[in-house]
Amino acid sequence: MKRALRARLEREEFTEVEAAALAVSPGNEAHLHAFATEAIGPAGERSPLYLHTSPEFAAKKLLAAGETRIFDFARVWRNRERGPLHHPEFTLLEWYRTGEPYEASMADCAGFLAEAAQAVGAKRLSFRGVEADPFAEPERLTVAEAFDRYAGGDLLANLEDGRALGAAAGVRVADDDTWADVFSRVLVEKVEPNLGRGRATILCEYPTSEAALARPKPSDPRVAERFELYVCGVELANCFAELTDPAEQRRRFEAEMAEKTRVYGEGYSIDEDFLAALAHMPPASGGALGFDRLVMLATGAGHIEQVLWTPVPQAPIGPGA
């Protein structure tokens, strides 16, 4: 499957790159957690570093430096994540195109599904009894349409009223929930299980507040040019038309880190080189696809560790465990 996807990208004149795994900032999203380490210099001086959660910052620096089509089968690390669909270490396929709209990434996603399935002779993709045709054209659904269809709520009318959004969907709303908390709960509980059944779903036009690195839609700035690919109820890819305004990106990062500090008592530094690069980066679109999840769907595996060569050992629980 990896050979097939690599060959597809190379036929379209993408250059394969290899982003460094160590980064000064692992990503500035409130609920994204990194593995921390430190660099020790020859004189013993120390500076914090992190294993990257995505090669995104590095890839965009390369776009700013003049690359036009790039991809990376990147090993990435995310802390506080483990379960049937999550693992502390996994592989992301990230790819970027300059000068092309994010609809190009939608076409890429459809092509990846067909290419991967064909490579291993899979006529259906499946996860825990839910199936999808990898060769069918994906359904395209806005987030507002999905909320109306599956949660019974008017998303765009309640962009500042989490209680109303939650009440319409019939989900629990705690006193200290933010709007984003309620949005996420409705999405996970009411919407996601219905997506990607029979064929893939492209869920697009996320509220701008839920698209930290995507540009607002020019005709409706309430939503952003962000989409996620769902197959068999599984979120498989996250893609955007990239935000290239460094001032706006800084504002978003600072807001995300303030929320992270409020919830978790910690935050990450901002990669100043990345923000400087955005000022030179051309318009671009790109995405990140969970490669291990795609392998799961093509093979019918029920747990991500079934498709990893050497899963990370479970941490011992208590003395002698």
PDB file of C-alpha atoms in Angstrom:
ATOM      1  CA  MET A   1       0.000   0.000   0.000  1.00  0.00           C
ATOM      2  CA  LYS A   2       2.806   2.404   0.793  1.00  0.00           C
ATOM      3  CA  ARG A   3       4.503   1.630  -2.507  1.00  0.00           C
ATOM      4  CA  ALA A   4       1.235   2.250  -4.362  1.00  0.00           C
ATOM      5  CA  LEU A   5       0.587   5.620  -2.723  1.00  0.00           C
ATOM      6  CA  ARG A   6       4.192   6.694  -3.168  1.00  0.00           C
ATOM      7  CA  ALA A   7       4.063   5.766  -6.854  1.00  0.00           C
ATOM      8  CA  ARG A   8       0.828   7.727  -7.313  1.00  0.00           C
ATOM      9  CA  LEU A   9       2.342  10.850  -5.776  1.00  0.00           C
ATOM     10  CA  GLU A  10       5.552  10.518  -7.761  1.00  0.00           C
ATOM     11  CA  ARG A  11       3.561  10.180 -11.009  1.00  0.00           C
ATOM     12  CA  GLU A  12       2.049  13.555 -10.176  1.00  0.00           C
ATOM     13  CA  GLU A  13       5.540  15.024  -9.691  1.00  0.00           C
ATOM     14  CA  PHE A  14       5.503  15.236  -5.906  1.00  0.00           C
ATOM     15  CA  THR A  15       8.881  15.213  -4.186  1.00  0.00           C
ATOM     16  CA  GLU A  16       9.262  12.998  -1.132  1.00  0.00           C
ATOM     17  CA  VAL A  17      10.745  14.866   1.840  1.00  0.00           C
ATOM     18  CA  GLU A  18      11.784  13.810   5.336  1.00  0.00           C
ATOM     19  CA  ALA A  19      10.980  16.285   8.097  1.00  0.00           C
ATOM     20  CA  ALA A  20      13.100  16.199  11.243  1.00  0.00           C
ATOM     21  CA  ALA A  21      11.337  14.436  14.114  1.00  0.00           C
ATOM     22  CA  LEU A  22      12.653  16.886  16.735  1.00  0.00           C
ATOM     23  CA  ALA A  23      10.992  20.288  16.837  1.00  0.00           C
ATOM     24  CA  VAL A  24      11.034  23.426  18.979  1.00  0.00           C
ATOM     25  CA  SER A  25       7.220  23.361  18.935  1.00  0.00           C
ATOM     26  CA  PRO A  26       5.214  20.157  18.426  1.00  0.00           C
ATOM     27  CA  GLY A  27       2.026  21.942  17.374  1.00  0.00           C
ATOM     28  CA  ASN A  28      -0.141  24.578  19.023  1.00  0.00           C
ATOM     29  CA  GLU A  29      -3.572  23.004  19.354  1.00  0.00           C
ATOM     30  CA  ALA A  30      -5.159  22.868  22.787  1.00  0.00           C
ATOM     31  CA  HIS A  31      -5.810  19.137  22.929  1.00  0.00           C
ATOM     32  CA  LEU A  32      -2.675  17.967  21.142  1.00  0.00           C
ATOM     33  CA  HIS A  33      -0.080  16.430  23.490  1.00  0.00           C
ATOM     34  CA  ALA A  34       3.577  15.831  22.686  1.00  0.00           C
ATOM     35  CA  PHE A  35       6.487  13.790  24.013  1.00  0.00           C
ATOM     36  CA  ALA A  36       9.048  16.181  25.501  1.00  0.00           C
ATOM     37  CA  THR A  37      12.814  15.864  25.549  1.00  0.00           C
ATOM     38  CA  GLU A  38      15.773  18.260  25.610  1.00  0.00           C
ATOM     39  CA  ALA A  39      18.917  18.998  23.666  1.00  0.00           C
ATOM     40  CA  ILE A  40      22.164  19.128  25.674  1.00  0.00           C
ATOM     41  CA  GLY A  41      24.969  21.122  24.120  1.00  0.00           C
ATOM     42  CA  PRO A  42      28.730  20.498  24.358  1.00  0.00           C
ATOM     43  CA  ALA A  43      28.982  22.757  27.410  1.00  0.00           C
ATOM     44  CA  GLY A  44      25.970  21.195  29.098  1.00  0.00           C
ATOM     45  CA  GLU A  45      23.492  23.904  28.076  1.00  0.00           C
ATOM     46  CA  ARG A  46      19.947  22.608  27.761  1.00  0.00           C
ATOM     47  CA  SER A  47      17.028  23.567  25.577  1.00  0.00           C
ATOM     48  CA  PRO A  48      13.594  21.929  25.285  1.00  0.00           C
ATOM     49  CA  LEU A  49      12.618  19.928  22.218  1.00  0.00           C
ATOM     50  CA  TYR A  50       9.657  17.747  21.309  1.00  0.00           C
ATOM     51  CA  LEU A  51       8.974  14.793  19.055  1.00  0.00           C
ATOM     52  CA  HIS A  52       6.770  16.295  16.383  1.00  0.00           C
ATOM     53  CA  THR A  53       3.067  15.473  16.276  1.00  0.00           C
ATOM     54  CA  SER A  54       3.036  16.223  12.546  1.00  0.00           C
ATOM     55  CA  PRO A  55       5.559  17.327   9.898  1.00  0.00           C
ATOM     56  CA  GLU A  56       3.256  20.251   9.027  1.00  0.00           C
ATOM     57  CA  PHE A  57       5.391  23.143  10.260  1.00  0.00           C
ATOM     58  CA  ALA A  58       8.486  21.775   8.523  1.00  0.00           C
ATOM     59  CA  ALA A  59       6.606  21.069   5.293  1.00  0.00           C
ATOM     60  CA  LYS A  60       5.246  24.614   5.110  1.00  0.00           C
ATOM     61  CA  LYS A  61       8.731  26.018   5.624  1.00  0.00           C
ATOM     62  CA  LEU A  62       9.736  24.016   2.548  1.00  0.00           C
ATOM     63  CA  LEU A  63       6.809  25.500   0.586  1.00  0.00           C
ATOM     64  CA  ALA A  64       7.993  28.961   1.622  1.00  0.00           C
ATOM     65  CA  ALA A  65      11.475  28.017   0.393  1.00  0.00           C
ATOM     66  CA  GLY A  66      10.167  27.182  -3.082  1.00  0.00           C
ATOM     67  CA  GLU A  67       8.981  23.562  -3.112  1.00  0.00           C
ATOM     68  CA  THR A  68       5.676  23.171  -4.962  1.00  0.00           C
ATOM     69  CA  ARG A  69       4.499  19.569  -4.435  1.00  0.00           C
ATOM     70  CA  ILE A  70       5.802  17.545  -1.511  1.00  0.00           C
ATOM     71  CA  PHE A  71       4.861  14.530   0.595  1.00  0.00           C
ATOM     72  CA  ASP A  72       6.230  12.785   3.665  1.00  0.00           C
ATOM     73  CA  PHE A  73       5.485   9.349   5.141  1.00  0.00           C
ATOM     74  CA  ALA A  74       6.277  10.717   8.577  1.00  0.00           C
ATOM     75  CA  ARG A  75       6.693   8.892  11.858  1.00  0.00           C
ATOM     76  CA  VAL A  76       4.906  11.047  14.420  1.00  0.00           C
ATOM     77  CA  TRP A  77       4.249  10.888  18.163  1.00  0.00           C
ATOM     78  CA  ARG A  78       1.247  11.937  20.251  1.00  0.00           C
ATOM     79  CA  ASN A  79       0.961  11.582  23.991  1.00  0.00           C
ATOM     80  CA  ARG A  80      -2.245  10.804  25.928  1.00  0.00           C
ATOM     81  CA  GLU A  81      -3.524   8.782  22.955  1.00  0.00           C
ATOM     82  CA  ARG A  82      -4.020   5.024  22.996  1.00  0.00           C
ATOM     83  CA  GLY A  83      -6.916   2.846  21.909  1.00  0.00           C
ATOM     84  CA  PRO A  84      -8.320   0.919  18.928  1.00  0.00           C
ATOM     85  CA  LEU A  85      -7.670   3.875  16.589  1.00  0.00           C
ATOM     86  CA  HIS A  86      -4.881   5.698  18.471  1.00  0.00           C
ATOM     87  CA  HIS A  87      -1.265   4.816  19.182  1.00  0.00           C
ATOM     88  CA  PRO A  88       1.557   6.883  20.714  1.00  0.00           C
ATOM     89  CA  GLU A  89       3.690   6.417  17.574  1.00  0.00           C
ATOM     90  CA  PHE A  90       2.216   6.119  14.095  1.00  0.00           C
ATOM     91  CA  THR A  91       2.629   7.112  10.445  1.00  0.00           C
ATOM     92  CA  LEU A  92       1.064  10.148   8.776  1.00  0.00           C
ATOM     93  CA  LEU A  93       1.084  10.666   5.054  1.00  0.00           C
ATOM     94  CA  GLU A  94       1.236  14.440   4.636  1.00  0.00           C
ATOM     95  CA  TRP A  95       1.146  16.095   1.248  1.00  0.00           C
ATOM     96  CA  TYR A  96       0.973  19.699  -0.002  1.00  0.00           C
ATOM     97  CA  ARG A  97       0.339  21.485  -3.293  1.00  0.00           C
ATOM     98  CA  THR A  98       0.997  25.173  -3.921  1.00  0.00           C
ATOM     99  CA  GLY A  99      -1.361  27.234  -6.046  1.00  0.00           C
ATOM    100  CA  GLU A 100      -4.187  24.697  -5.947  1.00  0.00           C
ATOM    101  CA  PRO A 101      -7.517  24.755  -4.069  1.00  0.00           C
ATOM    102  CA  TYR A 102      -8.376  22.348  -1.315  1.00  0.00           C
ATOM    103  CA  GLU A 103     -10.734  20.526  -3.663  1.00  0.00           C
ATOM    104  CA  ALA A 104      -7.533  19.084  -5.154  1.00  0.00           C
ATOM    105  CA  SER A 105      -6.881  17.417  -1.805  1.00  0.00           C
ATOM    106  CA  MET A 106     -10.414  15.987  -1.900  1.00  0.00           C
ATOM    107  CA  ALA A 107      -9.567  14.331  -5.207  1.00  0.00           C
ATOM    108  CA  ASP A 108      -6.282  13.095  -3.727  1.00  0.00           C
ATOM    109  CA  CYS A 109      -8.134  11.438  -0.842  1.00  0.00           C
ATOM    110  CA  ALA A 110     -10.505   9.607  -3.182  1.00  0.00           C
ATOM    111  CA  GLY A 111      -7.529   8.474  -5.234  1.00  0.00           C
ATOM    112  CA  PHE A 112      -5.634   7.242  -2.190  1.00  0.00           C
ATOM    113  CA  LEU A 113      -8.548   5.041  -1.129  1.00  0.00           C
ATOM    114  CA  ALA A 114      -8.839   3.409  -4.539  1.00  0.00           C
ATOM    115  CA  GLU A 115      -5.084   3.050  -4.983  1.00  0.00           C
ATOM    116  CA  ALA A 116      -4.575   1.477  -1.564  1.00  0.00           C
ATOM    117  CA  ALA A 117      -7.479  -0.958  -1.945  1.00  0.00           C
ATOM    118  CA  GLN A 118      -6.369  -2.010  -5.400  1.00  0.00           C
ATOM    119  CA  ALA A 119      -2.813  -2.610  -4.175  1.00  0.00           C
ATOM    120  CA  VAL A 120      -3.958  -5.292  -1.727  1.00  0.00           C
ATOM    121  CA  GLY A 121      -6.968  -6.607  -3.627  1.00  0.00           C
ATOM    122  CA  ALA A 122      -9.520  -5.209  -1.183  1.00  0.00           C
ATOM    123  CA  LYS A 123     -12.977  -4.767  -2.723  1.00  0.00           C
ATOM    124  CA  ARG A 124     -14.387  -3.229   0.463  1.00  0.00           C
ATOM    125  CA  LEU A 125     -12.977  -1.206   3.340  1.00  0.00           C
ATOM    126  CA  SER A 126     -14.296  -2.213   6.758  1.00  0.00           C
ATOM    127  CA  PHE A 127     -14.105  -1.472  10.464  1.00  0.00           C
ATOM    128  CA  ARG A 128     -16.007  -3.443  13.084  1.00  0.00           C
ATOM    129  CA  GLY A 129     -18.845  -4.428  10.799  1.00  0.00           C
ATOM    130  CA  VAL A 130     -19.169  -1.120   8.910  1.00  0.00           C
ATOM    131  CA  GLU A 131     -18.179  -1.235   5.229  1.00  0.00           C
ATOM    132  CA  ALA A 132     -17.467   1.232   2.427  1.00  0.00           C
ATOM    133  CA  ASP A 133     -16.677   0.996  -1.264  1.00  0.00           C
ATOM    134  CA  PRO A 134     -13.167   2.422  -1.838  1.00  0.00           C
ATOM    135  CA  PHE A 135     -13.884   3.007  -5.541  1.00  0.00           C
ATOM    136  CA  ALA A 136     -17.113   4.995  -5.127  1.00  0.00           C
ATOM    137  CA  GLU A 137     -17.044   8.780  -5.346  1.00  0.00           C
ATOM    138  CA  PRO A 138     -17.102  10.187  -1.788  1.00  0.00           C
ATOM    139  CA  GLU A 139     -20.160  11.957  -0.455  1.00  0.00           C
ATOM    140  CA  ARG A 140     -19.508  15.662   0.195  1.00  0.00           C
ATOM    141  CA  LEU A 141     -21.266  17.088   3.230  1.00  0.00           C
ATOM    142  CA  THR A 142     -20.761  20.383   5.073  1.00  0.00           C
ATOM    143  CA  VAL A 143     -20.502  20.280   8.855  1.00  0.00           C
ATOM    144  CA  ALA A 144     -23.675  22.386   9.089  1.00  0.00           C
ATOM    145  CA  GLU A 145     -25.540  19.917   6.874  1.00  0.00           C
ATOM    146  CA  ALA A 146     -24.257  17.002   8.952  1.00  0.00           C
ATOM    147  CA  PHE A 147     -25.359  18.624  12.222  1.00  0.00           C
ATOM    148  CA  ASP A 148     -28.804  19.269  10.759  1.00  0.00           C
ATOM    149  CA  ARG A 149     -29.108  15.709   9.430  1.00  0.00           C
ATOM    150  CA  TYR A 150     -27.724  13.722  12.349  1.00  0.00           C
ATOM    151  CA  ALA A 151     -27.910  15.993  15.414  1.00  0.00           C
ATOM    152  CA  GLY A 152     -30.972  18.112  14.729  1.00  0.00           C
ATOM    153  CA  GLY A 153     -29.178  21.391  15.392  1.00  0.00           C
ATOM    154  CA  ASP A 154     -28.597  24.599  13.447  1.00  0.00           C
ATOM    155  CA  LEU A 155     -24.840  24.890  13.743  1.00  0.00           C
ATOM    156  CA  LEU A 156     -24.402  28.272  12.075  1.00  0.00           C
ATOM    157  CA  ALA A 157     -27.201  29.858  14.146  1.00  0.00           C
ATOM    158  CA  ASN A 158     -25.511  28.692  17.358  1.00  0.00           C
ATOM    159  CA  LEU A 159     -21.854  29.512  16.731  1.00  0.00           C
ATOM    160  CA  GLU A 160     -21.701  31.320  20.081  1.00  0.00           C
ATOM    161  CA  ASP A 161     -24.306  29.377  22.056  1.00  0.00           C
ATOM    162  CA  GLY A 162     -22.974  25.993  23.139  1.00  0.00           C
ATOM    163  CA  ARG A 163     -25.926  25.254  25.395  1.00  0.00           C
ATOM    164  CA  ALA A 164     -28.404  25.680  22.559  1.00  0.00           C
ATOM    165  CA  LEU A 165     -26.253  23.566  20.271  1.00  0.00           C
ATOM    166  CA  GLY A 166     -26.002  20.793  22.852  1.00  0.00           C
ATOM    167  CA  ALA A 167     -29.693  20.933  23.769  1.00  0.00           C
ATOM    168  CA  ALA A 168     -30.766  20.583  20.137  1.00  0.00           C
ATOM    169  CA  ALA A 169     -28.544  17.529  19.768  1.00  0.00           C
ATOM    170  CA  GLY A 170     -29.515  16.006  23.104  1.00  0.00           C
ATOM    171  CA  VAL A 171     -25.983  15.800  24.498  1.00  0.00           C
ATOM    172  CA  ARG A 172     -24.766  16.538  27.998  1.00  0.00           C
ATOM    173  CA  VAL A 173     -23.451  20.066  28.586  1.00  0.00           C
ATOM    174  CA  ALA A 174     -21.409  20.731  31.742  1.00  0.00           C
ATOM    175  CA  ASP A 175     -21.280  24.122  33.441  1.00  0.00           C
ATOM    176  CA  ASP A 176     -17.634  24.662  32.487  1.00  0.00           C
ATOM    177  CA  ASP A 177     -17.903  23.422  28.880  1.00  0.00           C
ATOM    178  CA  THR A 178     -16.695  25.802  26.205  1.00  0.00           C
ATOM    179  CA  TRP A 179     -18.447  26.070  22.843  1.00  0.00           C
ATOM    180  CA  ALA A 180     -15.657  23.946  21.362  1.00  0.00           C
ATOM    181  CA  ASP A 181     -16.264  21.236  23.972  1.00  0.00           C
ATOM    182  CA  VAL A 182     -19.933  21.024  23.030  1.00  0.00           C
ATOM    183  CA  PHE A 183     -19.174  21.076  19.295  1.00  0.00           C
ATOM    184  CA  SER A 184     -16.719  18.210  19.715  1.00  0.00           C
ATOM    185  CA  ARG A 185     -19.153  16.170  21.803  1.00  0.00           C
ATOM    186  CA  VAL A 186     -21.957  16.532  19.259  1.00  0.00           C
ATOM    187  CA  LEU A 187     -19.579  15.672  16.430  1.00  0.00           C
ATOM    188  CA  VAL A 188     -18.239  12.541  18.146  1.00  0.00           C
ATOM    189  CA  GLU A 189     -21.507  11.250  19.596  1.00  0.00           C
ATOM    190  CA  LYS A 190     -24.051  12.158  16.932  1.00  0.00           C
ATOM    191  CA  VAL A 191     -22.329  12.828  13.631  1.00  0.00           C
ATOM    192  CA  GLU A 192     -19.174  10.752  13.199  1.00  0.00           C
ATOM    193  CA  PRO A 193     -20.791   7.297  13.617  1.00  0.00           C
ATOM    194  CA  ASN A 194     -22.979   8.038  10.575  1.00  0.00           C
ATOM    195  CA  LEU A 195     -20.183   9.069   8.219  1.00  0.00           C
ATOM    196  CA  GLY A 196     -18.417   6.961   5.622  1.00  0.00           C
ATOM    197  CA  ARG A 197     -21.004   4.199   5.514  1.00  0.00           C
ATOM    198  CA  GLY A 198     -21.226   2.576   2.102  1.00  0.00           C
ATOM    199  CA  ARG A 199     -18.827   5.136   0.658  1.00  0.00           C
ATOM    200  CA  ALA A 200     -16.395   7.696   2.021  1.00  0.00           C
ATOM    201  CA  THR A 201     -17.642  11.040   3.351  1.00  0.00           C
ATOM    202  CA  ILE A 202     -15.824  14.355   2.906  1.00  0.00           C
ATOM    203  CA  LEU A 203     -16.983  16.509   5.833  1.00  0.00           C
ATOM    204  CA  CYS A 204     -16.134  20.110   4.934  1.00  0.00           C
ATOM    205  CA  GLU A 205     -16.530  23.745   5.984  1.00  0.00           C
ATOM    206  CA  TYR A 206     -15.728  23.476   9.671  1.00  0.00           C
ATOM    207  CA  PRO A 207     -16.442  26.505  11.864  1.00  0.00           C
ATOM    208  CA  THR A 208     -13.403  28.772  11.611  1.00  0.00           C
ATOM    209  CA  SER A 209     -12.801  28.442  15.352  1.00  0.00           C
ATOM    210  CA  GLU A 210     -12.297  24.690  14.799  1.00  0.00           C
ATOM    211  CA  ALA A 211      -9.736  25.054  12.011  1.00  0.00           C
ATOM    212  CA  ALA A 212      -6.585  26.433  13.598  1.00  0.00           C
ATOM    213  CA  LEU A 213      -4.399  26.307  10.480  1.00  0.00           C
ATOM    214  CA  ALA A 214      -6.984  26.727   7.709  1.00  0.00           C
ATOM    215  CA  ARG A 215      -8.020  29.909   5.915  1.00  0.00           C
ATOM    216  CA  PRO A 216     -11.610  31.191   6.191  1.00  0.00           C
ATOM    217  CA  LYS A 217     -13.885  30.503   3.245  1.00  0.00           C
ATOM    218  CA  PRO A 218     -13.869  33.730   1.156  1.00  0.00           C
ATOM    219  CA  SER A 219     -17.654  33.725   0.639  1.00  0.00           C
ATOM    220  CA  ASP A 220     -18.499  32.890   4.286  1.00  0.00           C
ATOM    221  CA  PRO A 221     -15.828  33.618   6.921  1.00  0.00           C
ATOM    222  CA  ARG A 222     -17.897  31.843   9.593  1.00  0.00           C
ATOM    223  CA  VAL A 223     -16.489  28.601   8.195  1.00  0.00           C
ATOM    224  CA  ALA A 224     -13.043  27.538   7.045  1.00  0.00           C
ATOM    225  CA  GLU A 225     -11.733  25.641   4.058  1.00  0.00           C
ATOM    226  CA  ARG A 226     -11.090  22.544   6.125  1.00  0.00           C
ATOM    227  CA  PHE A 227     -12.378  19.024   5.505  1.00  0.00           C
ATOM    228  CA  GLU A 228     -11.982  15.627   7.088  1.00  0.00           C
ATOM    229  CA  LEU A 229     -12.260  12.297   5.294  1.00  0.00           C
ATOM    230  CA  TYR A 230     -14.368   9.646   7.039  1.00  0.00           C
ATOM    231  CA  VAL A 231     -14.540   5.991   6.052  1.00  0.00           C
ATOM    232  CA  CYS A 232     -16.572   3.385   7.988  1.00  0.00           C
ATOM    233  CA  GLY A 233     -17.149   5.930  10.753  1.00  0.00           C
ATOM    234  CA  VAL A 234     -13.376   6.421  11.118  1.00  0.00           C
ATOM    235  CA  GLU A 235     -11.725   9.826  10.685  1.00  0.00           C
ATOM    236  CA  LEU A 236      -8.976   9.116   8.171  1.00  0.00           C
ATOM    237  CA  ALA A 237      -7.619  12.470   6.938  1.00  0.00           C
ATOM    238  CA  ASN A 238      -7.606  16.157   7.880  1.00  0.00           C
ATOM    239  CA  CYS A 239      -7.010  18.686   5.099  1.00  0.00           C
ATOM    240  CA  PHE A 240      -7.134  22.455   4.514  1.00  0.00           C
ATOM    241  CA  ALA A 241      -6.585  25.376   2.281  1.00  0.00           C
ATOM    242  CA  GLU A 242      -3.666  26.721   4.272  1.00  0.00           C
ATOM    243  CA  LEU A 243      -3.735  29.921   6.290  1.00  0.00           C
ATOM    244  CA  THR A 244      -0.836  32.146   5.201  1.00  0.00           C
ATOM    245  CA  ASP A 245      -1.438  35.195   7.421  1.00  0.00           C
ATOM    246  CA  PRO A 246       1.252  35.098  10.154  1.00  0.00           C
ATOM    247  CA  ALA A 247      -0.500  37.635  12.404  1.00  0.00           C
ATOM    248  CA  GLU A 248      -3.770  35.705  12.352  1.00  0.00           C
ATOM    249  CA  GLN A 249      -1.910  32.434  12.831  1.00  0.00           C
ATOM    250  CA  ARG A 250      -0.136  33.837  15.893  1.00  0.00           C
ATOM    251  CA  ARG A 251      -3.454  35.001  17.338  1.00  0.00           C
ATOM    252  CA  ARG A 252      -4.934  31.543  16.882  1.00  0.00           C
ATOM    253  CA  PHE A 253      -1.913  29.805  18.385  1.00  0.00           C
ATOM    254  CA  GLU A 254      -1.938  32.090  21.418  1.00  0.00           C
ATOM    255  CA  ALA A 255      -5.652  31.440  21.963  1.00  0.00           C
ATOM    256  CA  GLU A 256      -5.109  27.689  21.681  1.00  0.00           C
ATOM    257  CA  MET A 257      -2.219  27.743  24.141  1.00  0.00           C
ATOM    258  CA  ALA A 258      -4.250  29.824  26.600  1.00  0.00           C
ATOM    259  CA  GLU A 259      -6.953  27.152  26.476  1.00  0.00           C
ATOM    260  CA  LYS A 260      -4.371  24.383  26.851  1.00  0.00           C
ATOM    261  CA  THR A 261      -2.955  26.096  29.929  1.00  0.00           C
ATOM    262  CA  ARG A 262      -6.449  26.493  31.364  1.00  0.00           C
ATOM    263  CA  VAL A 263      -7.339  22.832  30.883  1.00  0.00           C
ATOM    264  CA  TYR A 264      -4.014  21.026  31.330  1.00  0.00           C
ATOM    265  CA  GLY A 265      -1.788  23.502  33.136  1.00  0.00           C
ATOM    266  CA  GLU A 266       0.824  23.508  30.381  1.00  0.00           C
ATOM    267  CA  GLY A 267       1.497  24.991  26.970  1.00  0.00           C
ATOM    268  CA  TYR A 268       4.029  24.864  24.137  1.00  0.00           C
ATOM    269  CA  SER A 269       6.197  27.569  22.655  1.00  0.00           C
ATOM    270  CA  ILE A 270       5.421  28.980  19.219  1.00  0.00           C
ATOM    271  CA  ASP A 271       7.762  28.186  16.341  1.00  0.00           C
ATOM    272  CA  GLU A 272       8.813  31.690  15.297  1.00  0.00           C
ATOM    273  CA  ASP A 273      10.577  30.383  12.185  1.00  0.00           C
ATOM    274  CA  PHE A 274       7.290  28.850  11.080  1.00  0.00           C
ATOM    275  CA  LEU A 275       5.430  32.158  11.460  1.00  0.00           C
ATOM    276  CA  ALA A 276       8.204  33.949   9.586  1.00  0.00           C
ATOM    277  CA  ALA A 277       7.916  31.391   6.776  1.00  0.00           C
ATOM    278  CA  LEU A 278       4.160  31.962   6.449  1.00  0.00           C
ATOM    279  CA  ALA A 279       4.847  35.501   5.270  1.00  0.00           C
ATOM    280  CA  HIS A 280       6.610  33.999   2.217  1.00  0.00           C
ATOM    281  CA  MET A 281       4.459  30.911   1.671  1.00  0.00           C
ATOM    282  CA  PRO A 282       2.321  30.908  -1.489  1.00  0.00           C
ATOM    283  CA  PRO A 283      -1.343  29.846  -1.432  1.00  0.00           C
ATOM    284  CA  ALA A 284      -1.443  26.088  -0.872  1.00  0.00           C
ATOM    285  CA  SER A 285      -3.581  23.152   0.107  1.00  0.00           C
ATOM    286  CA  GLY A 286      -2.651  19.952   1.831  1.00  0.00           C
ATOM    287  CA  GLY A 287      -3.569  17.242   4.227  1.00  0.00           C
ATOM    288  CA  ALA A 288      -2.567  14.506   6.642  1.00  0.00           C
ATOM    289  CA  LEU A 289      -3.820  10.948   6.300  1.00  0.00           C
ATOM    290  CA  GLY A 290      -3.482   8.326   9.019  1.00  0.00           C
ATOM    291  CA  PHE A 291      -1.685   5.636   7.058  1.00  0.00           C
ATOM    292  CA  ASP A 292      -2.030   2.934   9.729  1.00  0.00           C
ATOM    293  CA  ARG A 293      -5.784   3.553   9.871  1.00  0.00           C
ATOM    294  CA  LEU A 294      -5.991   3.148   6.093  1.00  0.00           C
ATOM    295  CA  VAL A 295      -4.178  -0.193   6.411  1.00  0.00           C
ATOM    296  CA  MET A 296      -6.667  -1.185   9.126  1.00  0.00           C
ATOM    297  CA  LEU A 297      -9.628  -0.445   6.868  1.00  0.00           C
ATOM    298  CA  ALA A 298      -8.141  -2.292   3.899  1.00  0.00           C
ATOM    299  CA  THR A 299      -7.352  -5.399   5.945  1.00  0.00           C
ATOM    300  CA  GLY A 300     -10.406  -5.392   8.204  1.00  0.00           C
ATOM    301  CA  ALA A 301      -8.336  -5.059  11.372  1.00  0.00           C
ATOM    302  CA  GLY A 302     -10.208  -4.063  14.525  1.00  0.00           C
ATOM    303  CA  HIS A 303      -7.289  -2.482  16.409  1.00  0.00           C
ATOM    304  CA  ILE A 304      -4.414  -0.308  15.221  1.00  0.00           C
ATOM    305  CA  GLU A 305      -1.820  -2.493  16.942  1.00  0.00           C
ATOM    306  CA  GLN A 306      -2.750  -5.320  14.569  1.00  0.00           C
ATOM    307  CA  VAL A 307      -1.162  -3.400  11.671  1.00  0.00           C
ATOM    308  CA  LEU A 308       1.948  -2.022  13.424  1.00  0.00           C
ATOM    309  CA  TRP A 309       5.211  -3.940  13.119  1.00  0.00           C
ATOM    310  CA  THR A 310       6.320  -3.199  16.678  1.00  0.00           C
ATOM    311  CA  PRO A 311       3.697  -1.491  18.853  1.00  0.00           C
ATOM    312  CA  VAL A 312       4.937   0.697  21.701  1.00  0.00           C
ATOM    313  CA  PRO A 313       4.802  -1.374  24.924  1.00  0.00           C
ATOM    314  CA  GLN A 314       2.083  -0.471  27.396  1.00  0.00           C
ATOM    315  CA  ALA A 315       3.429   1.497  30.366  1.00  0.00           C
ATOM    316  CA  PRO A 316       3.486  -0.540  33.598  1.00  0.00           C
ATOM    317  CA  ILE A 317       0.772   0.316  36.080  1.00  0.00           C
ATOM    318  CA  GLY A 318       2.239   0.607  39.579  1.00  0.00           C
ATOM    319  CA  PRO A 319       5.153  -1.225  41.229  1.00  0.00           C
ATOM    320  CA  GLY A 320       5.828  -4.711  39.924  1.00  0.00           C
ATOM    321  CA  ALA A 321       3.258  -4.454  37.138  1.00  0.00           C
TER     322      ALA A 321
END
